[in-house]
Amino acid sequence: QVDVVESGGGLVQPGGSLRLSCAASGAIFEIKSAGWYRQVPGKQRELVAINDSDGSTNYADSVKGRFTLSRENAKNTSYLQMNSLKPEDTAVYYCWYYIRGLTASSEYWGQGTQVTVSS
């Protein structure tokens, strides 16, 4: 059993910053990949950033240079630092993990956290 809990969303003015956190706990042998997605009503969930098992991190073109995904492996936690936020960044943000457990590997999602960028 693995639990994934997000925190850090909220309301911020354009140009501001937020940091999202995503903590995994439970029967974890290794977090192979970590990522962040976002979704607005009526649209498909889209990839924001992903850190692959080879260590590389890829970003959506719309957030390159503004968002940074980082990981703190000792705490099974990932972060999404969001700077220079724009109104079009408003969405529900979900973290994602691909976790190797004791007997198998599976995907896990956070519960989602609302980010609203507005003056």
Short mmCIF file of N, CA and C in Angstrom, two decimals, residues 5-108:
data_model
loop_
_atom_site.label_atom_id
_atom_site.label_comp_id
_atom_site.label_asym_id
_atom_site.label_seq_id
_atom_site.Cartn_x
_atom_site.Cartn_y
_atom_site.Cartn_z
N VAL A 5 0.51 12.15 -1.12
CA VAL A 5 -0.19 13.33 -0.62
C VAL A 5 0.48 14.59 -1.14
N GLU A 6 -0.31 15.44 -1.76
CA GLU A 6 0.19 16.71 -2.29
C GLU A 6 -0.13 17.85 -1.34
N SER A 7 0.66 18.92 -1.46
CA SER A 7 0.38 20.14 -0.72
C SER A 7 1.01 21.31 -1.45
N GLY A 8 0.56 22.52 -1.11
CA GLY A 8 1.22 23.71 -1.61
C GLY A 8 0.46 24.55 -2.60
N GLY A 9 -0.71 24.14 -3.03
CA GLY A 9 -1.47 24.95 -3.97
C GLY A 9 -2.04 26.19 -3.32
N GLY A 10 -2.70 27.02 -4.14
CA GLY A 10 -3.32 28.21 -3.61
C GLY A 10 -3.53 29.27 -4.66
N LEU A 11 -3.80 30.48 -4.18
CA LEU A 11 -4.03 31.64 -5.04
C LEU A 11 -2.79 32.51 -5.06
N VAL A 12 -2.35 32.90 -6.23
CA VAL A 12 -1.15 33.75 -6.37
C VAL A 12 -1.38 34.73 -7.49
N GLN A 13 -0.76 35.91 -7.38
CA GLN A 13 -0.87 36.91 -8.41
C GLN A 13 0.03 36.58 -9.59
N PRO A 14 -0.31 37.06 -10.77
CA PRO A 14 0.59 36.87 -11.93
C PRO A 14 1.99 37.37 -11.62
N GLY A 15 2.97 36.57 -12.02
CA GLY A 15 4.36 36.88 -11.73
C GLY A 15 4.86 36.30 -10.43
N GLY A 16 3.98 35.76 -9.64
CA GLY A 16 4.34 35.19 -8.36
C GLY A 16 4.87 33.77 -8.46
N SER A 17 5.12 33.18 -7.29
CA SER A 17 5.70 31.84 -7.22
C SER A 17 4.92 30.97 -6.24
N LEU A 18 4.96 29.68 -6.49
CA LEU A 18 4.43 28.66 -5.58
C LEU A 18 5.32 27.45 -5.66
N ARG A 19 5.36 26.69 -4.57
CA ARG A 19 6.04 25.40 -4.60
C ARG A 19 5.07 24.33 -4.15
N LEU A 20 4.91 23.34 -5.01
CA LEU A 20 4.08 22.18 -4.70
C LEU A 20 4.97 21.06 -4.18
N SER A 21 4.43 20.30 -3.23
CA SER A 21 5.14 19.15 -2.69
C SER A 21 4.29 17.90 -2.86
N CYS A 22 4.98 16.77 -2.97
CA CYS A 22 4.28 15.49 -3.15
C CYS A 22 5.07 14.42 -2.40
N ALA A 23 4.47 13.93 -1.32
CA ALA A 23 5.14 12.96 -0.47
C ALA A 23 4.51 11.58 -0.62
N ALA A 24 5.34 10.59 -0.87
CA ALA A 24 4.89 9.21 -0.97
C ALA A 24 5.32 8.45 0.29
N SER A 25 4.46 7.54 0.73
CA SER A 25 4.79 6.75 1.92
C SER A 25 4.19 5.36 1.77
N GLY A 26 4.76 4.42 2.52
CA GLY A 26 4.26 3.06 2.49
C GLY A 26 5.30 2.08 1.98
N ALA A 27 4.82 1.05 1.29
CA ALA A 27 5.69 -0.05 0.85
C ALA A 27 6.44 0.34 -0.42
N ILE A 28 7.47 1.15 -0.26
CA ILE A 28 8.25 1.69 -1.38
C ILE A 28 9.65 1.11 -1.36
N PHE A 29 10.03 0.46 -2.46
CA PHE A 29 11.41 0.01 -2.58
C PHE A 29 12.23 1.06 -3.34
N GLU A 30 11.61 1.63 -4.39
CA GLU A 30 12.30 2.64 -5.18
C GLU A 30 11.28 3.46 -5.95
N ILE A 31 11.46 4.77 -5.97
CA ILE A 31 10.66 5.62 -6.86
C ILE A 31 11.43 5.75 -8.16
N LYS A 32 10.95 5.09 -9.20
CA LYS A 32 11.68 5.04 -10.45
C LYS A 32 11.51 6.33 -11.26
N SER A 33 10.30 6.88 -11.25
CA SER A 33 10.03 8.11 -12.01
C SER A 33 9.07 8.98 -11.22
N ALA A 34 9.19 10.29 -11.43
CA ALA A 34 8.29 11.24 -10.77
C ALA A 34 7.88 12.30 -11.77
N GLY A 35 6.64 12.75 -11.68
CA GLY A 35 6.19 13.77 -12.61
C GLY A 35 5.06 14.61 -12.05
N TRP A 36 4.78 15.68 -12.74
CA TRP A 36 3.66 16.56 -12.41
C TRP A 36 2.83 16.80 -13.67
N TYR A 37 1.51 16.75 -13.50
CA TYR A 37 0.56 16.99 -14.56
C TYR A 37 -0.40 18.07 -14.10
N ARG A 38 -1.17 18.63 -15.03
CA ARG A 38 -2.20 19.58 -14.66
C ARG A 38 -3.41 19.41 -15.57
N GLN A 39 -4.55 19.85 -15.05
CA GLN A 39 -5.79 19.70 -15.79
C GLN A 39 -6.72 20.87 -15.50
N VAL A 40 -7.32 21.38 -16.56
CA VAL A 40 -8.36 22.40 -16.42
C VAL A 40 -9.67 21.78 -16.86
N PRO A 41 -10.80 22.28 -16.35
CA PRO A 41 -12.11 21.70 -16.71
C PRO A 41 -12.31 21.65 -18.22
N GLY A 42 -12.77 20.50 -18.69
CA GLY A 42 -13.07 20.34 -20.10
C GLY A 42 -11.89 19.98 -20.97
N LYS A 43 -10.71 19.86 -20.37
CA LYS A 43 -9.51 19.51 -21.15
C LYS A 43 -8.86 18.28 -20.56
N GLN A 44 -8.02 17.65 -21.39
CA GLN A 44 -7.29 16.47 -20.94
C GLN A 44 -6.17 16.88 -19.98
N ARG A 45 -5.82 15.96 -19.11
CA ARG A 45 -4.68 16.18 -18.23
C ARG A 45 -3.43 16.26 -19.09
N GLU A 46 -2.58 17.25 -18.81
CA GLU A 46 -1.37 17.41 -19.61
C GLU A 46 -0.12 17.32 -18.75
N LEU A 47 0.94 16.83 -19.36
CA LEU A 47 2.22 16.71 -18.67
C LEU A 47 2.84 18.08 -18.48
N VAL A 48 3.30 18.34 -17.26
CA VAL A 48 4.03 19.57 -16.96
C VAL A 48 5.54 19.29 -16.90
N ALA A 49 5.91 18.27 -16.15
CA ALA A 49 7.33 17.93 -16.01
C ALA A 49 7.43 16.48 -15.58
N ILE A 50 8.51 15.82 -16.01
CA ILE A 50 8.71 14.43 -15.63
C ILE A 50 10.20 14.16 -15.49
N ASN A 51 10.52 13.47 -14.41
CA ASN A 51 11.89 13.04 -14.14
C ASN A 51 11.95 11.54 -14.34
N ASP A 52 12.65 11.12 -15.39
CA ASP A 52 12.66 9.72 -15.76
C ASP A 52 13.68 8.92 -14.95
N SER A 53 13.61 7.62 -15.12
CA SER A 53 14.50 6.73 -14.36
C SER A 53 15.97 6.92 -14.73
N ASP A 54 16.22 7.51 -15.92
CA ASP A 54 17.62 7.74 -16.31
C ASP A 54 18.15 9.05 -15.74
N GLY A 55 17.31 9.76 -14.96
CA GLY A 55 17.74 10.99 -14.32
C GLY A 55 17.42 12.25 -15.09
N SER A 56 17.00 12.10 -16.32
CA SER A 56 16.69 13.29 -17.13
C SER A 56 15.34 13.86 -16.74
N THR A 57 15.19 15.16 -16.91
CA THR A 57 13.93 15.83 -16.62
C THR A 57 13.47 16.57 -17.86
N ASN A 58 12.22 16.36 -18.23
CA ASN A 58 11.66 17.03 -19.38
C ASN A 58 10.47 17.89 -18.96
N TYR A 59 10.33 19.03 -19.63
CA TYR A 59 9.28 19.99 -19.31
C TYR A 59 8.42 20.29 -20.53
N ALA A 60 7.17 20.61 -20.26
CA ALA A 60 6.31 21.13 -21.33
C ALA A 60 6.88 22.46 -21.81
N ASP A 61 6.75 22.72 -23.08
CA ASP A 61 7.28 23.97 -23.64
C ASP A 61 6.72 25.19 -22.92
N SER A 62 5.47 25.09 -22.49
CA SER A 62 4.80 26.24 -21.88
C SER A 62 5.37 26.62 -20.51
N VAL A 63 6.15 25.72 -19.89
CA VAL A 63 6.67 26.00 -18.55
C VAL A 63 8.20 26.02 -18.50
N LYS A 64 8.85 25.71 -19.59
CA LYS A 64 10.32 25.70 -19.61
C LYS A 64 10.88 27.04 -19.18
N GLY A 65 11.87 26.97 -18.29
CA GLY A 65 12.50 28.19 -17.79
C GLY A 65 11.78 28.81 -16.63
N ARG A 66 10.56 28.34 -16.33
CA ARG A 66 9.79 28.92 -15.21
C ARG A 66 9.55 27.90 -14.10
N PHE A 67 9.37 26.62 -14.46
CA PHE A 67 9.07 25.57 -13.49
C PHE A 67 10.29 24.67 -13.34
N THR A 68 10.47 24.15 -12.13
CA THR A 68 11.55 23.21 -11.86
C THR A 68 11.05 22.06 -11.01
N LEU A 69 11.26 20.84 -11.51
CA LEU A 69 10.95 19.63 -10.75
C LEU A 69 12.21 19.17 -10.02
N SER A 70 12.06 18.90 -8.74
CA SER A 70 13.19 18.37 -7.98
C SER A 70 12.71 17.22 -7.11
N ARG A 71 13.65 16.41 -6.65
CA ARG A 71 13.31 15.27 -5.82
C ARG A 71 14.21 15.21 -4.60
N GLU A 72 13.63 14.79 -3.52
CA GLU A 72 14.37 14.53 -2.29
C GLU A 72 14.16 13.05 -1.98
N ASN A 73 15.06 12.22 -2.52
CA ASN A 73 14.84 10.78 -2.49
C ASN A 73 14.77 10.21 -1.07
N ALA A 74 15.53 10.79 -0.16
CA ALA A 74 15.53 10.27 1.21
C ALA A 74 14.17 10.43 1.88
N LYS A 75 13.38 11.38 1.38
CA LYS A 75 12.05 11.63 1.93
C LYS A 75 10.93 11.16 1.01
N ASN A 76 11.31 10.50 -0.11
CA ASN A 76 10.30 10.06 -1.08
C ASN A 76 9.36 11.21 -1.46
N THR A 77 9.96 12.35 -1.73
CA THR A 77 9.18 13.56 -1.99
C THR A 77 9.68 14.24 -3.26
N SER A 78 8.76 14.75 -4.04
CA SER A 78 9.12 15.57 -5.18
C SER A 78 8.49 16.95 -5.01
N TYR A 79 9.08 17.91 -5.70
CA TYR A 79 8.63 19.28 -5.61
C TYR A 79 8.48 19.87 -7.02
N LEU A 80 7.56 20.80 -7.15
CA LEU A 80 7.44 21.56 -8.38
C LEU A 80 7.51 23.04 -8.00
N GLN A 81 8.65 23.65 -8.29
CA GLN A 81 8.82 25.07 -8.04
C GLN A 81 8.31 25.82 -9.26
N MET A 82 7.34 26.69 -9.04
CA MET A 82 6.71 27.42 -10.14
C MET A 82 6.96 28.91 -9.96
N ASN A 83 7.69 29.49 -10.90
CA ASN A 83 8.00 30.92 -10.87
C ASN A 83 7.36 31.63 -12.05
N SER A 84 7.30 32.94 -11.95
CA SER A 84 6.74 33.76 -13.05
C SER A 84 5.40 33.21 -13.52
N LEU A 85 4.54 32.94 -12.57
CA LEU A 85 3.26 32.30 -12.90
C LEU A 85 2.37 33.21 -13.74
N LYS A 86 1.62 32.57 -14.62
CA LYS A 86 0.72 33.27 -15.54
C LYS A 86 -0.71 32.78 -15.31
N PRO A 87 -1.70 33.56 -15.66
CA PRO A 87 -3.09 33.11 -15.50
C PRO A 87 -3.36 31.78 -16.20
N GLU A 88 -2.69 31.53 -17.31
CA GLU A 88 -2.91 30.27 -18.03
C GLU A 88 -2.30 29.07 -17.32
N ASP A 89 -1.58 29.29 -16.23
CA ASP A 89 -1.08 28.18 -15.42
C ASP A 89 -2.14 27.70 -14.43
N THR A 90 -3.26 28.40 -14.35
CA THR A 90 -4.34 28.00 -13.45
C THR A 90 -4.85 26.62 -13.83
N ALA A 91 -4.88 25.72 -12.86
CA ALA A 91 -5.28 24.33 -13.10
C ALA A 91 -5.23 23.56 -11.78
N VAL A 92 -5.73 22.34 -11.82
CA VAL A 92 -5.48 21.40 -10.73
C VAL A 92 -4.22 20.63 -11.10
N TYR A 93 -3.28 20.62 -10.20
CA TYR A 93 -1.99 19.97 -10.42
C TYR A 93 -1.95 18.63 -9.69
N TYR A 94 -1.50 17.61 -10.42
CA TYR A 94 -1.42 16.26 -9.88
C TYR A 94 0.04 15.79 -9.94
N CYS A 95 0.51 15.20 -8.87
CA CYS A 95 1.81 14.55 -8.95
C CYS A 95 1.60 13.08 -9.31
N TRP A 96 2.65 12.50 -9.84
CA TRP A 96 2.61 11.12 -10.36
C TRP A 96 3.92 10.45 -10.02
N TYR A 97 3.80 9.19 -9.60
CA TYR A 97 4.99 8.39 -9.35
C TYR A 97 4.87 7.04 -10.03
N TYR A 98 5.99 6.52 -10.47
CA TYR A 98 6.08 5.11 -10.85
C TYR A 98 6.99 4.48 -9.81
N ILE A 99 6.38 3.63 -8.99
CA ILE A 99 7.06 3.13 -7.80
C ILE A 99 7.26 1.62 -7.88
N ARG A 100 8.46 1.22 -7.57
CA ARG A 100 8.76 -0.20 -7.42
C ARG A 100 8.48 -0.57 -5.97
N GLY A 101 7.51 -1.45 -5.80
CA GLY A 101 7.18 -1.90 -4.46
C GLY A 101 7.95 -3.15 -4.10
N LEU A 102 7.46 -3.84 -3.10
CA LEU A 102 8.18 -5.03 -2.64
C LEU A 102 8.06 -6.19 -3.62
N THR A 103 6.94 -6.23 -4.36
CA THR A 103 6.71 -7.36 -5.27
C THR A 103 6.39 -6.92 -6.69
N ALA A 104 6.04 -5.66 -6.92
CA ALA A 104 5.63 -5.21 -8.25
C ALA A 104 5.81 -3.70 -8.35
N SER A 105 5.71 -3.20 -9.58
CA SER A 105 5.80 -1.75 -9.84
C SER A 105 4.44 -1.23 -10.31
N SER A 106 4.08 -0.04 -9.87
CA SER A 106 2.78 0.53 -10.23
C SER A 106 2.85 2.05 -10.29
N GLU A 107 1.83 2.62 -10.92
CA GLU A 107 1.70 4.07 -10.97
C GLU A 107 0.83 4.54 -9.80
N TYR A 108 1.15 5.71 -9.29
CA TYR A 108 0.36 6.30 -8.21
C TYR A 108 0.18 7.80 -8.49
#
